[in-house]
Short mmCIF file of C-alpha atoms in Angstrom, two decimals:
data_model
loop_
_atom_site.label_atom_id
_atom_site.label_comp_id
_atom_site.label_asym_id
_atom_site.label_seq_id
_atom_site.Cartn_x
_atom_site.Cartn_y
_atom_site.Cartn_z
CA UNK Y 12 32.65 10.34 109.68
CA UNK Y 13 36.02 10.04 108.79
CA UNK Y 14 37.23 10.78 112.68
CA UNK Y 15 34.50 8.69 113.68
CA UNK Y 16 36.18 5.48 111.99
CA UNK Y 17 39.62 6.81 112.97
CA UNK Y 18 39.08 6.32 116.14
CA UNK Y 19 37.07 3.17 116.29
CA UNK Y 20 40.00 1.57 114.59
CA UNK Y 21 42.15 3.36 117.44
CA UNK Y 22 40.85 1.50 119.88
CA UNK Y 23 40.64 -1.64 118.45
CA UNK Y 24 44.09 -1.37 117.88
CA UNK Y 25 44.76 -0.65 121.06
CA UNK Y 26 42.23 -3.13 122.89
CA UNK Y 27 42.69 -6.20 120.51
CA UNK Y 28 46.14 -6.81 121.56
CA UNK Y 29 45.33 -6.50 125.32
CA UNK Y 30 43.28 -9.69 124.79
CA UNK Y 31 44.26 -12.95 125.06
CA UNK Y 32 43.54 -14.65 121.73
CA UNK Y 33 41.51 -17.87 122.75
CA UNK Y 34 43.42 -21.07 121.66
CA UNK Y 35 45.54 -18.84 119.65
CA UNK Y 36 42.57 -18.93 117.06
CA UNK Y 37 42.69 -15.99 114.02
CA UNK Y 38 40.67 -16.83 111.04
CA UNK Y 39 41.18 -14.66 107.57
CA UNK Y 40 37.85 -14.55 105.13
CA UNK Y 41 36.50 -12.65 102.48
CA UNK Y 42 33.36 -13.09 101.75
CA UNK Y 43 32.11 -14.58 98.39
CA UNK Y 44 28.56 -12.65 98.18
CA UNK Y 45 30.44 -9.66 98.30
CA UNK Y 46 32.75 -10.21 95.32
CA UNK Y 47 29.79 -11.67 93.25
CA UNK Y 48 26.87 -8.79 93.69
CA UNK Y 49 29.43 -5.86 94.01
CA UNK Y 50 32.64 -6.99 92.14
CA UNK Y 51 34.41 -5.94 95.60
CA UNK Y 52 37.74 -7.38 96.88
CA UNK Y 53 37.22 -7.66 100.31
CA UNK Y 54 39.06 -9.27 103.42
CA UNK Y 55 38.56 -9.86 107.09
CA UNK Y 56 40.22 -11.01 110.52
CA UNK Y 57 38.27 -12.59 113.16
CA UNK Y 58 40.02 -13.42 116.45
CA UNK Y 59 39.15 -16.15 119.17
CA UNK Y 60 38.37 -13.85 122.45
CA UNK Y 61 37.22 -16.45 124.72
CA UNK Y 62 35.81 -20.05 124.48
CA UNK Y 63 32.27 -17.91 123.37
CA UNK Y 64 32.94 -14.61 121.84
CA UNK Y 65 34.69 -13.64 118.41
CA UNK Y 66 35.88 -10.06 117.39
CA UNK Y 67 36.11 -10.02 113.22
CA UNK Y 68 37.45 -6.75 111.84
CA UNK Y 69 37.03 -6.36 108.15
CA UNK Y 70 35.95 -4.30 104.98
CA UNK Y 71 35.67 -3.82 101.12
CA UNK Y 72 36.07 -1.28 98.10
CA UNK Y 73 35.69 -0.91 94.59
CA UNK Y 74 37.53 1.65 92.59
CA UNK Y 75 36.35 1.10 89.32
CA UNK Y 76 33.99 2.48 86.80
CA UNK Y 77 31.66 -0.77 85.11
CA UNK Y 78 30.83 -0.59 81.46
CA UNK Y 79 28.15 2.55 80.02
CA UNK Y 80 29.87 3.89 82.96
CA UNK Y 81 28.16 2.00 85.99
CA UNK Y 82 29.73 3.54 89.10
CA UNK Y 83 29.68 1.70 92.38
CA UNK Y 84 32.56 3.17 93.94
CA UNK Y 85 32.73 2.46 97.77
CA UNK Y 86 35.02 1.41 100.51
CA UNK Y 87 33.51 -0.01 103.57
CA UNK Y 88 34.52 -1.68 107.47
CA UNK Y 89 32.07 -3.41 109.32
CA UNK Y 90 33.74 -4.75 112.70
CA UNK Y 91 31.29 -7.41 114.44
CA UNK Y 92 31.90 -9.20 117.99
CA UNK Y 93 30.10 -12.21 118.25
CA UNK Y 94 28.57 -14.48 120.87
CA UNK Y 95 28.74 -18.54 119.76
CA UNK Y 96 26.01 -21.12 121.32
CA UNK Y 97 29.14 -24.13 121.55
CA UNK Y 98 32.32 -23.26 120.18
CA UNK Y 99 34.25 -20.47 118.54
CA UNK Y 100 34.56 -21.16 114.45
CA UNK Y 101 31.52 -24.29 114.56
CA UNK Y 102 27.76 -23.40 114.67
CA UNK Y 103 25.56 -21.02 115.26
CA UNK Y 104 26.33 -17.48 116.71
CA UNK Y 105 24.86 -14.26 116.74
CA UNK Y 106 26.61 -10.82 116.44
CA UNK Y 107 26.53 -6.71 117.03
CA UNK Y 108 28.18 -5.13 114.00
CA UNK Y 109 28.63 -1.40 113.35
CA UNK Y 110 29.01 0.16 109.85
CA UNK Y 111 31.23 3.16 107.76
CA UNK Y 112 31.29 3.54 104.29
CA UNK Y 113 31.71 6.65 101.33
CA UNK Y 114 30.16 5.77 98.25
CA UNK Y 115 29.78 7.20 94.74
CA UNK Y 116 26.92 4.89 92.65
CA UNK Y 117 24.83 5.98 89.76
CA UNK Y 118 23.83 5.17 86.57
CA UNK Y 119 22.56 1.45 87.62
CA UNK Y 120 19.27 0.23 86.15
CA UNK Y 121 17.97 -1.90 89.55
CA UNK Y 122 13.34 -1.66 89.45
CA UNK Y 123 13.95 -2.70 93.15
CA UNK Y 124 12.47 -0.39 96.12
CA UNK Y 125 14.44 3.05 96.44
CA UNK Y 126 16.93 1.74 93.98
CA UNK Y 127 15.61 2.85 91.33
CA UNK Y 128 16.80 6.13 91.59
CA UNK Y 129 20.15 4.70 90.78
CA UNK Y 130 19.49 4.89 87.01
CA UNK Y 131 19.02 8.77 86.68
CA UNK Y 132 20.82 9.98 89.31
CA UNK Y 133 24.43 9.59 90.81
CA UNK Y 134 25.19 9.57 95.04
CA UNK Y 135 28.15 10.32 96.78
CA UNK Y 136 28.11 10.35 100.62
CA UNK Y 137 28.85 8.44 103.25
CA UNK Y 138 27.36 6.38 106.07
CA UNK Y 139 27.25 4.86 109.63
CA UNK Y 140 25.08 2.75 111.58
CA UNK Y 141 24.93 -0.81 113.18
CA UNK Y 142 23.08 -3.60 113.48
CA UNK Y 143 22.61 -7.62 114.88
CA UNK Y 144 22.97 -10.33 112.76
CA UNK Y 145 23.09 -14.48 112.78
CA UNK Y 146 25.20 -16.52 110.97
CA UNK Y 147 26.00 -20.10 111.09
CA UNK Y 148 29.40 -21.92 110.22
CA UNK Y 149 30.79 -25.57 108.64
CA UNK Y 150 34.34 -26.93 108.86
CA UNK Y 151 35.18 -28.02 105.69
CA UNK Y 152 38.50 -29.06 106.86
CA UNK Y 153 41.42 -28.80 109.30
CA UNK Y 154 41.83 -24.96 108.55
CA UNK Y 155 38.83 -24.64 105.92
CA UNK Y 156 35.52 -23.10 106.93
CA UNK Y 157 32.12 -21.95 105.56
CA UNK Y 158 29.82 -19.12 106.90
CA UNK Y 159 26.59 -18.04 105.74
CA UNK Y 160 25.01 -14.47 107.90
CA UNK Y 161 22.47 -12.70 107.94
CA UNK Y 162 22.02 -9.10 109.43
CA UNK Y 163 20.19 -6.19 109.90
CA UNK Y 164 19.47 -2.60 111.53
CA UNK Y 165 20.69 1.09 110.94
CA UNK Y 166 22.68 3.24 108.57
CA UNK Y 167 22.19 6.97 108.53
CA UNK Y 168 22.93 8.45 104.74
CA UNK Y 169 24.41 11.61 103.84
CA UNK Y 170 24.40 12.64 100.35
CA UNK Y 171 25.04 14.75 97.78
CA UNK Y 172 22.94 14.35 94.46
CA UNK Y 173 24.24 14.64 90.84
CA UNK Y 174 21.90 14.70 87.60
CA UNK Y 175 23.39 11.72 85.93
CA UNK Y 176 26.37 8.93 86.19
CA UNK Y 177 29.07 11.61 85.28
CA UNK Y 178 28.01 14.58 84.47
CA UNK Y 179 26.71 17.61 85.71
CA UNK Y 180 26.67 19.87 88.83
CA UNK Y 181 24.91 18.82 92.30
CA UNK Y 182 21.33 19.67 92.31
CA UNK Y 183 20.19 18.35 95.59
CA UNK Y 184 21.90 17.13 99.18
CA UNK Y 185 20.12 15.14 102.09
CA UNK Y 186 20.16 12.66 105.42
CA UNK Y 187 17.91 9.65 105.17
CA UNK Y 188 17.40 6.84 107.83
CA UNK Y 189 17.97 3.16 106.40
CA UNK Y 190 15.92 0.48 108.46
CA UNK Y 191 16.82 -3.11 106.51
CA UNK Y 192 19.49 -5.47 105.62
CA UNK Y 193 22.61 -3.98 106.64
CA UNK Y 194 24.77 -7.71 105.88
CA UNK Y 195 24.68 -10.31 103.99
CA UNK Y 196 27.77 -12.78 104.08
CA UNK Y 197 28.62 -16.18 102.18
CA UNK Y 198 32.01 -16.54 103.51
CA UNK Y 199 35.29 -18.97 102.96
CA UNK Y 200 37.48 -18.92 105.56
CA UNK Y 201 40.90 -20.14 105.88
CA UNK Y 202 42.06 -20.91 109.93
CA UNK Y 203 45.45 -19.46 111.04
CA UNK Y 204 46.49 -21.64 114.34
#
């Protein structure tokens, strides 16, 4: 996994700069949604390719341990390029993100689908996938934005499973598929020209 994202970011490294940055357009973001349902700083770049197409790099984590010692310890990167219907930063546009995260979540009460095994049992893995997604975006401003997306596809889980939110030895392992939501973005985003 961890080679996996390695090089990924290699290459992006390497091919970004090659590009010619449309208009000299870079936008940094973070995306509201993120801090409010995870409590996760979080930041990402998006660069002007072309007069159509967008390449935003960015990610999140959480390091800390919530009260009756919630855990929802992650970091995450999710680059996306992205195809706009009229103009780079205005409108619609649809996108092809992948996915990489390591997580360590338990002891979360949440009656919702296959989350509720959150509240007996703690997780630590990792994951990987991809997925399309649509988003739309408002100028607010000269350099102020607004974005509201919407994705979904892939992630394939690998796990290790713990009896409770910290305690205890592993008592199970496993791979699942994940067909669903994969992002969910209510972004502000400040214009660098």
């Amino acid at each position: 996994m961890r080679k996996i994202i390695t090089i990924s970011l290699m290459l992006m490294a390497i091919w970004v700069p090659t590009q010619t940055v449309h208009a000299q357009k870079v936008a940094v973001k973070t995306n509201l949604a993120y801090w409010g349902a995870a409590a996760s700083p979080n930041i990402a770049l998006e660069f002007g390719l072309s007069k159509k197409f967008t390449l935003e790099a960015g990610g999140g984590f959480n390091l800390w341990t919530f009260d009756d010692n919630k855990k929802a310890k992650h970091w995450l990167v999710q680059p996306e390029l992205r195809y706009w219907f009229c103009d780079i930063f205005n409108g619609h546009f649809i996108g092809l993100h992948a996915h990489g995260a390591q997580f360590n979540v338990g002891n979360w009460d949440i009656p919702i689908g296959r989350l509720d095994v959150l509240k007996e049992n703690r997780y630590e893995g990792y994951l990987y996938g991809g997925g399309l997604s649509y988003g739309y975006q408002w100028m607010l401003g000269n350099r102020w934005n607004l974005e509201t997306s919407i994705g979904g596809g892939y992630a394939r889980i690998h796990y290790d499973k713990y009896p409770c939110a910290n305690c205890g030895t592993k008592i199970g392992e496993g791979k699942t598929n994940y067909w669903g939501i994969t992002k969910a973005a209510v972004s502000l985003i400040y214009i660098i020209k």
